[in-house]
Every structure is written in structure tokens, then in C-alpha cells.
Short mmCIF file of C-alpha atoms and ligand atoms in Angstrom, two decimals:
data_model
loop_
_atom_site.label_atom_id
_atom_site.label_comp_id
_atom_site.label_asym_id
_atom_site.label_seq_id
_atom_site.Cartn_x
_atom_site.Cartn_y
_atom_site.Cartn_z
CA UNK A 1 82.57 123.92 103.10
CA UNK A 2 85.68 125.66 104.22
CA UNK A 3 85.38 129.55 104.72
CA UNK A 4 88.12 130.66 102.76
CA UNK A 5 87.84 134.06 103.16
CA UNK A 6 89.78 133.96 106.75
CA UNK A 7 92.17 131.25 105.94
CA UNK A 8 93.49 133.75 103.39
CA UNK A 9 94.42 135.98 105.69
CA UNK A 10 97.30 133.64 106.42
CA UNK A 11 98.38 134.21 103.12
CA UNK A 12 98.94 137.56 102.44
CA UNK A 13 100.34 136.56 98.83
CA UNK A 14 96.95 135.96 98.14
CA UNK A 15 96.67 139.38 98.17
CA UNK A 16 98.80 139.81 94.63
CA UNK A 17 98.25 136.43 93.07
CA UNK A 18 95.29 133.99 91.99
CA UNK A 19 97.63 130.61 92.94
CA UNK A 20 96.46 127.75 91.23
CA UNK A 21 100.00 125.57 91.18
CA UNK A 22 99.55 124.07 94.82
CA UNK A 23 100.11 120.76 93.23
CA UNK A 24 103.83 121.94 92.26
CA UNK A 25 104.41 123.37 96.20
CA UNK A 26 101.58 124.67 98.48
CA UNK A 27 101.29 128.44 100.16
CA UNK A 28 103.04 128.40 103.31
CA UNK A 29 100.49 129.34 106.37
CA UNK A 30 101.57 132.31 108.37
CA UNK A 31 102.28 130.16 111.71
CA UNK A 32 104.45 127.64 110.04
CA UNK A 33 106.64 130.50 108.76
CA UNK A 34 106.80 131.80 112.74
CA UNK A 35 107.36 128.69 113.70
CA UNK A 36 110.58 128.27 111.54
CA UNK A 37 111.42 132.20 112.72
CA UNK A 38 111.03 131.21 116.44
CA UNK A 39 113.70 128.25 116.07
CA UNK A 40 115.90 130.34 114.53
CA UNK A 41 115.67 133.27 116.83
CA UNK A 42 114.97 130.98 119.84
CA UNK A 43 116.94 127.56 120.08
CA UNK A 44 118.67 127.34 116.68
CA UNK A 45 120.94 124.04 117.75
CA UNK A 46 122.05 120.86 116.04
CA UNK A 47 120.16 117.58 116.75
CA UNK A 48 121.27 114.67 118.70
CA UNK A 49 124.31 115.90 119.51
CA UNK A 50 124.37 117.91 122.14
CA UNK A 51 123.56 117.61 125.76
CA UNK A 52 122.50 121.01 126.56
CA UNK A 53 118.95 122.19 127.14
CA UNK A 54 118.46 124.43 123.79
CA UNK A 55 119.92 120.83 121.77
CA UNK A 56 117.57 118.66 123.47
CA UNK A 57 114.24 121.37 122.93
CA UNK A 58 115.41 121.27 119.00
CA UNK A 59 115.54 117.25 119.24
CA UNK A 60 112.58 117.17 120.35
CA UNK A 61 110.50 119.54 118.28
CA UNK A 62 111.88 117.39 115.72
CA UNK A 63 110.91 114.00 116.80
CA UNK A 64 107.59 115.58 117.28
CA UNK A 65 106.74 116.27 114.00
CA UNK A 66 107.78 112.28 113.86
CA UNK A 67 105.15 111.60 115.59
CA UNK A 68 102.43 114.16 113.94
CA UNK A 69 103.27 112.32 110.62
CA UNK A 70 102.76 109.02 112.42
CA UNK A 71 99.60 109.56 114.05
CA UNK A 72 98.87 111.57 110.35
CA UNK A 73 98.64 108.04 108.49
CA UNK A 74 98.16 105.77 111.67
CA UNK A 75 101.80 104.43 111.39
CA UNK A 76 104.33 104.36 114.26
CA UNK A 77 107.38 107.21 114.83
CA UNK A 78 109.52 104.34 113.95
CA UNK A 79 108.51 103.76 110.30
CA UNK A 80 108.55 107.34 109.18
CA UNK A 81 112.21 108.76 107.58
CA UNK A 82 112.59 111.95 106.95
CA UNK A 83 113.50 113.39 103.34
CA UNK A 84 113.90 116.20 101.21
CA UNK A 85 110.68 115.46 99.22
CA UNK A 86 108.92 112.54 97.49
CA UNK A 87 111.57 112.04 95.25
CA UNK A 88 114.13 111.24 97.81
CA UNK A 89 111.62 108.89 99.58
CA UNK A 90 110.93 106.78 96.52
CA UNK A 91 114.63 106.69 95.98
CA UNK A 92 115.34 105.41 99.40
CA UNK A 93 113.36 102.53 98.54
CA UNK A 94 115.00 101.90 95.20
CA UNK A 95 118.52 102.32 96.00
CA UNK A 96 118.33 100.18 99.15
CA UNK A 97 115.76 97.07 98.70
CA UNK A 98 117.78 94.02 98.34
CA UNK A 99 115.99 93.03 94.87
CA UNK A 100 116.77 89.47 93.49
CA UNK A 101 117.98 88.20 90.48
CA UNK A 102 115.07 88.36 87.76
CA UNK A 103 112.61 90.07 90.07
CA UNK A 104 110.04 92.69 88.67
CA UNK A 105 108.45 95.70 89.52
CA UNK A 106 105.55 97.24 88.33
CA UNK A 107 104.49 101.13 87.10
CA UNK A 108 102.41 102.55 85.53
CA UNK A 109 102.33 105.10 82.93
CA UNK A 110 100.69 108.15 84.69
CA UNK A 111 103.88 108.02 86.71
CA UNK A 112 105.38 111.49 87.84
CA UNK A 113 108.95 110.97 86.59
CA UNK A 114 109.91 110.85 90.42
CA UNK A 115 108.39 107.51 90.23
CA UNK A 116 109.76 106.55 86.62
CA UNK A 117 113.22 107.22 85.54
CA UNK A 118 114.70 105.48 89.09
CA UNK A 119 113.07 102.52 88.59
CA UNK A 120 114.02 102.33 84.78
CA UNK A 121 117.49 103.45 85.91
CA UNK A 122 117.66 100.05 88.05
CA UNK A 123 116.79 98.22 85.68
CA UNK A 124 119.31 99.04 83.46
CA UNK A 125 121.64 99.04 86.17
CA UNK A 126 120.82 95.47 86.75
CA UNK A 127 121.33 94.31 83.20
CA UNK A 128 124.35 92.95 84.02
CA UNK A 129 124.11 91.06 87.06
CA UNK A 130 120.22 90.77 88.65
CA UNK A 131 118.55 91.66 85.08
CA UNK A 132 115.28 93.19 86.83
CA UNK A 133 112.46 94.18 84.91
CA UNK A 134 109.86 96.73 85.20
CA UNK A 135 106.43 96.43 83.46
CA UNK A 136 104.82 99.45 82.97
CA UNK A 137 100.32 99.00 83.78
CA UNK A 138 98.83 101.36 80.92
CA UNK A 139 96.26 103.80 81.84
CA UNK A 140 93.05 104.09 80.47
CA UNK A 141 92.47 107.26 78.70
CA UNK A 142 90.98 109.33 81.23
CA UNK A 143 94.25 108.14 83.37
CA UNK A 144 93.12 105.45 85.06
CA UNK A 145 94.97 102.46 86.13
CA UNK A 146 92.33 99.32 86.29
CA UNK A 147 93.28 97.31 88.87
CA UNK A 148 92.64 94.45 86.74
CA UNK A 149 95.72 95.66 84.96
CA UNK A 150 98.12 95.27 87.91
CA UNK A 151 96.52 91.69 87.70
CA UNK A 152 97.21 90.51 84.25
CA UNK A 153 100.40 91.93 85.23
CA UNK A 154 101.75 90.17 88.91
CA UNK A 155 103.42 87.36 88.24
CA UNK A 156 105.77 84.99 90.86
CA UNK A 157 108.97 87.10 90.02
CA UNK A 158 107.09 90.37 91.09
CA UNK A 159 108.42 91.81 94.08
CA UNK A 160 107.05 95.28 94.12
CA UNK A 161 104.28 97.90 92.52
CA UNK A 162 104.63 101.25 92.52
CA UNK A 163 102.21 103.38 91.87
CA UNK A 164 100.61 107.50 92.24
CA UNK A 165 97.76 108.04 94.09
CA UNK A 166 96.80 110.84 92.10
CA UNK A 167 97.70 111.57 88.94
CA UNK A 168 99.33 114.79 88.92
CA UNK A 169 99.31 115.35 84.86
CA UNK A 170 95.42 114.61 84.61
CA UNK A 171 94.46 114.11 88.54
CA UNK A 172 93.07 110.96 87.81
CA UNK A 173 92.53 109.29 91.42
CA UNK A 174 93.35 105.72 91.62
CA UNK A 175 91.97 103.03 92.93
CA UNK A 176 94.37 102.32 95.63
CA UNK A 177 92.44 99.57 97.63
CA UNK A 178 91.63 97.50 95.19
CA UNK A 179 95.09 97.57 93.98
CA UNK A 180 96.15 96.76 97.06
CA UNK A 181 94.06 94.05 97.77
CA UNK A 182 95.47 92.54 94.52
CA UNK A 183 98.77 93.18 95.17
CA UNK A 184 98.18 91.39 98.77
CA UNK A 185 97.26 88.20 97.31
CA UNK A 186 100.66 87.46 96.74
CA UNK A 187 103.25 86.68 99.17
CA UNK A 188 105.84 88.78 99.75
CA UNK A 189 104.67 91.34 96.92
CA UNK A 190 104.88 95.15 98.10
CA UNK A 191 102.85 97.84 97.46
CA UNK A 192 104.89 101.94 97.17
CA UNK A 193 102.39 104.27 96.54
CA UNK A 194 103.62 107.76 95.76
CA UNK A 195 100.77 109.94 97.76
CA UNK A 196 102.55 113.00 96.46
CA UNK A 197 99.24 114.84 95.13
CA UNK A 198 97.04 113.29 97.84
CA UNK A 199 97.96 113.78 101.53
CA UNK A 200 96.84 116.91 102.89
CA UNK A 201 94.04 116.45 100.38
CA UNK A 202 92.60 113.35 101.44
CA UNK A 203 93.18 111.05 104.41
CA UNK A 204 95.58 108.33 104.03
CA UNK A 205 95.55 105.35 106.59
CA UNK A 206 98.30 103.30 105.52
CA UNK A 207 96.65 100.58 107.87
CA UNK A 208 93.55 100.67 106.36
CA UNK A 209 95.33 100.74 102.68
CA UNK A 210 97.10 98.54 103.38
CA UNK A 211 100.31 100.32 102.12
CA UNK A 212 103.75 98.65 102.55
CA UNK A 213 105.69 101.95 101.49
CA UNK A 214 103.92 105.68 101.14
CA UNK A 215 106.46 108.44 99.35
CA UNK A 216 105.25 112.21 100.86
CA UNK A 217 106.16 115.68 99.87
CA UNK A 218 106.18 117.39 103.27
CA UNK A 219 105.46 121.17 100.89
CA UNK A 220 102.76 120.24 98.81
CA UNK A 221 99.10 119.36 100.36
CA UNK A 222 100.58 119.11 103.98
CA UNK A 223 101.78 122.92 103.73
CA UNK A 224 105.20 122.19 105.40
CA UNK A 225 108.13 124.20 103.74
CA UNK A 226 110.25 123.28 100.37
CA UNK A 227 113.12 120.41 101.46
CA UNK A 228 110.51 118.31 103.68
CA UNK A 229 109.02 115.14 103.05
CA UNK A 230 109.24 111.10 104.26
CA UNK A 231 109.14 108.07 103.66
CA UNK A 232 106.56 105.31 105.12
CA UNK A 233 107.74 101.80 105.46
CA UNK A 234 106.10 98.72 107.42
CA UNK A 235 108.97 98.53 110.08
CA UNK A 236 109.87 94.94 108.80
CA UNK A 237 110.58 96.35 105.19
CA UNK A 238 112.28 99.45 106.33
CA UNK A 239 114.69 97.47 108.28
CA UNK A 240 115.17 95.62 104.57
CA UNK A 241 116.41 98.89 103.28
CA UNK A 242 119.48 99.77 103.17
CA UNK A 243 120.79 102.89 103.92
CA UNK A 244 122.48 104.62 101.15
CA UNK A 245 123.49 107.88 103.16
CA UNK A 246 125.45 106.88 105.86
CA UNK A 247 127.68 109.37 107.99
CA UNK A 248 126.50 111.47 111.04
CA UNK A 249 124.21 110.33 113.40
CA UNK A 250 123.39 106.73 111.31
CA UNK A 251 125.69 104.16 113.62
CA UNK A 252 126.09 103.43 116.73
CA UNK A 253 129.71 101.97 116.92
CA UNK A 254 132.89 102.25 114.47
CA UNK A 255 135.59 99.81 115.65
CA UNK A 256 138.44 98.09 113.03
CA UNK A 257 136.58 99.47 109.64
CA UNK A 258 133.46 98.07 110.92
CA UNK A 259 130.19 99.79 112.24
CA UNK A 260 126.86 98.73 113.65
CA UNK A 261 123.38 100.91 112.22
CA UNK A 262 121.71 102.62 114.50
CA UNK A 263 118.15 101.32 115.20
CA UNK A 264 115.37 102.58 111.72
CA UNK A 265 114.70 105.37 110.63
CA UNK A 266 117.82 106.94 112.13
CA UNK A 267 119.94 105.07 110.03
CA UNK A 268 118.87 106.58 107.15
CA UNK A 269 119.18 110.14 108.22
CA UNK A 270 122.60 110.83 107.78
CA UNK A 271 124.10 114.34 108.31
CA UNK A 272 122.48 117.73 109.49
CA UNK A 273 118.62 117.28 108.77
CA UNK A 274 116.65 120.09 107.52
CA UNK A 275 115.81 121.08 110.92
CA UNK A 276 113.75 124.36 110.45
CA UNK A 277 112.26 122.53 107.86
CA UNK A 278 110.90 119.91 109.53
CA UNK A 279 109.92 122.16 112.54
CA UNK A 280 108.07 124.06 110.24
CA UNK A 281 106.30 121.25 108.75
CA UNK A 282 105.01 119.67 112.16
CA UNK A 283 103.62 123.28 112.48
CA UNK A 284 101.73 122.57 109.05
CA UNK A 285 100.33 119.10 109.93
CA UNK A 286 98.24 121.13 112.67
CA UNK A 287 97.31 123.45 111.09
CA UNK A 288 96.04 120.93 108.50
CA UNK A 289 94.17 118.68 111.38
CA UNK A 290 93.14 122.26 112.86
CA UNK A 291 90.87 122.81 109.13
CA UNK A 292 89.79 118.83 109.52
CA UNK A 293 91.26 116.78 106.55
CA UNK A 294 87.52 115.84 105.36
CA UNK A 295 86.30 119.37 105.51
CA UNK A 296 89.60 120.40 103.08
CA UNK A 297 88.53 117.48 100.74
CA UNK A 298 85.46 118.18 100.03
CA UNK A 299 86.02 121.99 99.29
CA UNK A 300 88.45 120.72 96.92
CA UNK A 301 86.00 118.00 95.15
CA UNK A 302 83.47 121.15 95.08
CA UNK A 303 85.92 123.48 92.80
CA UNK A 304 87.56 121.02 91.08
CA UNK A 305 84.08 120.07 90.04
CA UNK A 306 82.94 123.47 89.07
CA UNK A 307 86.23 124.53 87.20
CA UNK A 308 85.98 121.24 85.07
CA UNK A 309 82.55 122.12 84.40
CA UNK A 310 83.20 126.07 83.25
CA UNK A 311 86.11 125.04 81.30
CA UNK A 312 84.20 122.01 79.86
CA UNK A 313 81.16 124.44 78.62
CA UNK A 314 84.58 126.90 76.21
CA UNK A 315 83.98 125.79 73.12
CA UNK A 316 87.89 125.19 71.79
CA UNK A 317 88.66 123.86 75.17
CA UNK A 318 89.63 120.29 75.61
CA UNK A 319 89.38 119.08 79.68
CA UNK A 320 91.38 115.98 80.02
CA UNK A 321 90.31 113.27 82.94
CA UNK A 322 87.03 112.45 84.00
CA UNK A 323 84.61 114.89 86.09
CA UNK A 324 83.68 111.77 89.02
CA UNK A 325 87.25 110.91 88.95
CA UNK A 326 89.76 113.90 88.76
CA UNK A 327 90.87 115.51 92.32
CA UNK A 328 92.08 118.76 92.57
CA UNK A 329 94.05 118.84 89.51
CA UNK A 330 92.52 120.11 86.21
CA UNK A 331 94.11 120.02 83.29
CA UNK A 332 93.06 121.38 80.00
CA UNK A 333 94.30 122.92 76.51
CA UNK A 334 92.93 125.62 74.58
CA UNK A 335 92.54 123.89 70.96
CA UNK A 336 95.77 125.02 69.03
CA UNK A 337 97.62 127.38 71.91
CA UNK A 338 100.80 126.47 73.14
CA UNK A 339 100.32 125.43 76.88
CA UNK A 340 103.00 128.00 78.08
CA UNK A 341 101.51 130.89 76.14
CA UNK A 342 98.04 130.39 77.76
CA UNK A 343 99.98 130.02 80.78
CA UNK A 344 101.70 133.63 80.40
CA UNK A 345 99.18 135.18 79.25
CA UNK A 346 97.10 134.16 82.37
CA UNK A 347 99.88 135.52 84.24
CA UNK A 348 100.41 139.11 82.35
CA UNK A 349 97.07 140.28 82.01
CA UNK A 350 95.56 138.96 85.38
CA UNK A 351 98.24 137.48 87.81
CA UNK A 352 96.69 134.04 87.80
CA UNK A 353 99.40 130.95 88.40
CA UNK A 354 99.03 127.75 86.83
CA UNK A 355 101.15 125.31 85.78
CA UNK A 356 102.16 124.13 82.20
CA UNK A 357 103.94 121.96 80.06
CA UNK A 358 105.15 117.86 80.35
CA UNK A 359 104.53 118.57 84.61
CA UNK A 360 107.49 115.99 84.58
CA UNK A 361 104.74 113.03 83.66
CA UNK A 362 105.82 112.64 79.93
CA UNK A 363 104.50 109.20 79.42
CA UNK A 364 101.16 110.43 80.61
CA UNK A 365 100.50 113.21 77.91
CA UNK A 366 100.52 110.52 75.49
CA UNK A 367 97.81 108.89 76.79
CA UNK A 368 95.33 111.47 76.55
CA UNK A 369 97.32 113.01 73.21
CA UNK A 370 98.72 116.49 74.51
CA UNK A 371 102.46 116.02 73.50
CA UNK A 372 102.66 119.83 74.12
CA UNK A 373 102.03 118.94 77.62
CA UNK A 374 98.64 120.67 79.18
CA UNK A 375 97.88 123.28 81.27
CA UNK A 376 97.09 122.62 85.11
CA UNK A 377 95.10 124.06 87.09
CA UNK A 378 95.28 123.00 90.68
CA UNK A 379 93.47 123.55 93.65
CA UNK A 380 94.07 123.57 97.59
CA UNK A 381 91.75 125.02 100.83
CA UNK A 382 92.88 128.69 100.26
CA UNK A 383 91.57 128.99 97.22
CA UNK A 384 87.55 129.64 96.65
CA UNK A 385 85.00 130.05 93.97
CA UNK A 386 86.25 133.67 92.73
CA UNK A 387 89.54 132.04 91.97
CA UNK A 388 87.90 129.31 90.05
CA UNK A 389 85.55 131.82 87.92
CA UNK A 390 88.18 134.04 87.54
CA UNK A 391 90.31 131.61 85.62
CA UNK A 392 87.07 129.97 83.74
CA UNK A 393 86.58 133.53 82.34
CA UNK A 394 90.18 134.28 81.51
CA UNK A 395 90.62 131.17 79.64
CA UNK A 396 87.15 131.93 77.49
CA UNK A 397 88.75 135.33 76.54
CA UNK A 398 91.99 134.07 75.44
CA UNK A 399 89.89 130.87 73.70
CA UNK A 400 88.18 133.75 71.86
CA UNK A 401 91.13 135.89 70.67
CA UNK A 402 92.62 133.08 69.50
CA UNK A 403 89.91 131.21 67.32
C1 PLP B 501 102.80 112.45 91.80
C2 PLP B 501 104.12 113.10 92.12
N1 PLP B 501 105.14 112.34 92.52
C3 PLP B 501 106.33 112.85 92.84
C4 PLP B 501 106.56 114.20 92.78
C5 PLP B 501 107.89 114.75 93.17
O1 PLP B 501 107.70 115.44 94.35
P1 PLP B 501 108.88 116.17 95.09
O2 PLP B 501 109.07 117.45 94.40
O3 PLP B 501 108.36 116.32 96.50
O4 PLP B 501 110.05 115.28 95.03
C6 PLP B 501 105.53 115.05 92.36
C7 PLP B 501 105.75 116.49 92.23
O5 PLP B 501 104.98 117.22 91.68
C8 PLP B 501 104.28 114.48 92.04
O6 PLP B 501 103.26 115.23 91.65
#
């Protein structure tokens, strides 16, 4: 178990607020905040661009974060892109694989919308000219996607699944190798998987996954800041991709209205990158090795655990998901309360942050029938028993003053 009690310390908001929303955007540690500080007080320059010595020490603190994501998921510098978030990575992949003419893709429907409305968006794009489809795999109720559902599913016109690793509506927890293997069977059928509410949580080996794309929030379980995240692609596929931000720093030649790429992932990075940003988040991803990646999951398995098991034992409270399969996400309703009041009221009377609402995943409420949305409560290293009991105990009272 992780010692919470002097990893706080690195938090002083902790000191005002129970935070239970790390699945929307994690705390920010102490050190990656100096870190950001130092390049701004200390060698605040552009990147690849200049040839002086404070230019080169900023290009390289950013390539090494590069490489801490690499060696992160076992991939190589070369296959990781920077982006803004997870959205922008999935994106990437949308907007620039060269899909063919009646070519599917498949979803699911515990899909953040990040990981929806693009690829229904391209498909109605394509109505007129490739006519692509996307088939969406249903979840079970508790969230689930069988693998045996991307099966019935695959077909020789597939070209690509895309799926969450964890649920971040229910935090149902996929069964990503399976679906991989599946998907794997198939020539020249690729597997996205949107590791959004995972990494930082869990370890993800995209060799050992298998994993032809990852999409990663750089602010959420990683800790880096807001406006960081990447994009994993098998270097093959990445050089597939094409770029669909092209300008600064993305070719190396411009002769007669024509231009030569530079060499992946550059070529997708055009203009000014979120330098501090990323500086900041290569700060994070140590400090994240630092606590030990196992150690962090199974402190979260241990309080998700217990808060699905207080909230389970409120009488009017429904806990959506299953206990063996939900990760760090709990999410719950309090049998005839609006989502957002329960939220408030957490909030007013004792300073407690959770999430509530559609948590952009509308397909998913349907599925376990909370077309209010739900509330979330969700969970990260920092936070420790206290937290979870205080919640549990808040919830009962409001469950009480309501019934
Ligand atoms: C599963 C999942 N995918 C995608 C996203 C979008 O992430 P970002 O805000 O980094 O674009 C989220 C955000 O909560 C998410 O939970």
C-alpha cells in the first residue's frame, strides 16, 4: 500500500478539498509545477530552432520526456507524437489514416465521446465518396465489452477497432488482450485503444498488448499538466498517417509549391509545442515510476473496492459496474436525486469533488439506465481511506434526507 499521508504533502490543495475527479484531470505534484517554473525562469526558448545553448537545453528536455513516454509503454521515441490530450491523439488517427472505400471500423458503446462523435463524423463524411461504416460492439450491462462481440463483429472490410481501456462512465476495465488477440487474427486489422483512464493507473506495454495505436492524456493518471498528451503508433502505421497540421517545424524542404515531411513524429507537430507543458509532464512520469506503477494500482483496486462496498451497503443507493471489474472509477446514484444536486451538495456542506452528469459517455448511461447521467467518484494515489469514508458517509446522510 502507498503511504498517502506524505505524498499529500505535495498537494497542498489537499489541504481544502476531498478530490475525487482525478479521472476528469489529476492533482499536479509539487515538483512538476517547479519544474515548469524553472523553464520559465531558467531557459524559456523555442524548440528546434535555435542554435544557441539555452534552445538546445529546452530541445532537449523536451525530447526527453519523448523518451520517458517511450520507455513508459516499451515503444520507441519515434512512435510517440505529442498532443494536447487524448482527444487530439485519437483525432490524429482519424483525420489522417488513408481508409478505403467501404472499410469499417469498430466502437463500442462505453465510448468517451472523444472516441465517438469523430469516428461517426467520418463516416458521414464519407457518405459520399468512401461510404465507411462504423459498428458500434454493445456492452454488457455492467459495461463490459465481450470480446466475443468484437468477433461476431470483424469482418474482411474491417480495418480498425477502437476501443477504451477503462470505462470512464462506469470504470468497467476491458479486456484488452483478448481483444487484441482477436483483432490480430486478421490481416491488416488495427487495434486504437484509448488508455485515457488507465495509464498512470496501470501499466501499459503496448508490446505485450499488442496495441497498434494507444490515445494518452498526459494530465490525468500520468499527473503531467492540462494541454499534454500523445499519441502511440507502430512506426509503420504512423508513417500511414497523415499529417493534418502542417506548418513549423513539419518539412524539411519547400521548393516550387512542393515540400518533403520531415521524418515521424515530427511531422505531425506543427507549430510552437506546449513546451512547459511537456517539460512538466516528463517531470510527472518520474515521479509516477518514483511511487512504482504496481504499488499505485493496487492502492487504487483497494479503495475503489471499499467505496463500492460502503456505497453498495446505502439503502437508496444504486452502484453501477461490477465490484471484480470496476477500476478506480465509481459511479453511483442516490435513488431519485438529481446527479448534480448530490454533487453540490457534497461540495457545500463538506468540500468533497466528484464528478456528475453524462461524463461526455452518453451512449453508456443507457446501458446501465441512468439517463440523468451518474455521479463519479474517482480515485488516484493521493487519495486514502478517510477520503473514501468520508464520502460513503456523506452520501448516507444526503440518501437519508432525501427518502
Ligand atoms: C476514456 C476517455 N477518453 C477520452 C477522454 C478525453 O480526454 P482528453 O480530455 O485528454 O482529451 C477522456 C476524458 O475524460 C476519457 O475519460
Amino acid at each position: 500500500m502507498i503511504s498517502a499521508e506524505k505524498i499529500r504533502e505535495d498537494f497542498p490543495i489537499l489541504k481544502n478539498i476531498t478530490y475525487l475527479d482525478s479521472a476528469s484531470t489529476s492533482l499536479t505534484p509539487k515538483p512538476v509545477i517547479e519544474a515548469i517554473s524553472d523553464y520559465y525562469y531558467n531557459y524559456n526558448a523555442n524548440i528546434g530552432r535555435g542554435a544557441y545553448k539555452t534552445a538546445i537545453k529546452t530541445g532537449q528536455k523536451v525530447e526527453s520526456t519523448r523518451f520517458k513516454i517511450a520507455s513508459l509503454i516499451n515503444a520507441s521515441e519515434e512512435e510517440i507524437i505529442f498532443t494536447q490530450n487524448t482527444t487530439n491523439a485519437i483525432n490524429t488517427v482519424i483525420n489522417g489514416y488513408p481508409f478505403e472505400k467501404n472499410e469499417n471500423i469498430i466502437i463500442s458503446d462505453v465510448e468517451h465521446h472523444s472516441n465517438f462523435i469523430p469516428w461517426i463524423n467520418l463516416e458521414k463524411r464519407s457518405k459520399n465518396n468512401l461510404s465507411l461504416d462504423v459498428k458500434i460492439a454493445n456492452a454488457d450491462s455492467d459495461g463490459i465489452i465481450k470480446p466475443s462481440k468484437i468477433r461476431e463483429l470483424i469482418d474482411n472490410n474491417t480495418r480498425m477497432i477502437a476501443i477504451t481501456h477503462i470505462s470512464n462512465s462506469i470504470g468497467s476495465r476491458q479486456d484488452i488482450n483478448n481483444i487484441s488477440k482477436i483483432v490480430h487474427e486478421y490481416d491488416d486489422v488495427y487495434l486504437l485503444i484509448d488508455v485515457a483512464q488507465s495509464i498512470g493507473h496501470t501499466k501499459i506495454d503496448v508490446k505485450k498488448i499488442n496495441a497498434d495505436f494507444i490515445a494518452a492524456p498526459g494530465h490525468k493518471g500520468l499527473l503531467g499538466p492540462t494541454g499534454t498528451g500523445f499519441l502511440y503508433g507502430k512506426k509503420e502505421l504512423i508513417e500511414k498517417l497523415s499529417p493534418t497540421n502542417l506548418g513549423g517545424g513539419t518539412v524539411t524542404n519547400l521548393k516550387n509549391k512542393e515540400f518533403e515531411l520531415e521524418n515521424v513524429p515530427y511531422r505531425f507537430e506543427g507549430g510552437t509545442q506546449n513546451i512547459s507543458g511537456i517539460i512538466g509532464f516528463g517531470k510527472a512520469i518520474d515521479y509516477i515510476n518514483d511511487l512504482n506503477i504496481s504499488k499505485i494500482e493496487k492502492h487504487s483496486i483497494y479503495l475503489t473496492k471499499e467505496l463500492y462496498k460502503l456505497l453498495s451497503e446505502i439503502d437508496n443507493v444504486i452502484v453501477y459496474g461490477n465490484i471484480d471489474n470496476i477500476f478506480n472509477i465509481v459511479s453511483f446514484n442516490i435513488k431519485n436525486v438529481n446527479p448534480h444536486d448530490v454533487s453540490k451538495i457534497l461540495d457545500e456542506t463538506e468540500n468533497i469533488c466528484v464528478r456528475s452528469g453524462y461524463h461526455c459517455a452518453i451512449p453508456s448511461l443507457d446501458i446501465i439506465n441512468a439517463n440523468e447521467g451518474t455521479v463519479r467518484a474517482s480515485i488516484h494515489f493521493y487519495n486514502n481511506l478517510d477520503d473514501i469514508k468520508k464520502l460513503a458517509n456523506s452520501v448516507k446522510e444526503i440518501s437519508e434526507f432525501f427518502k
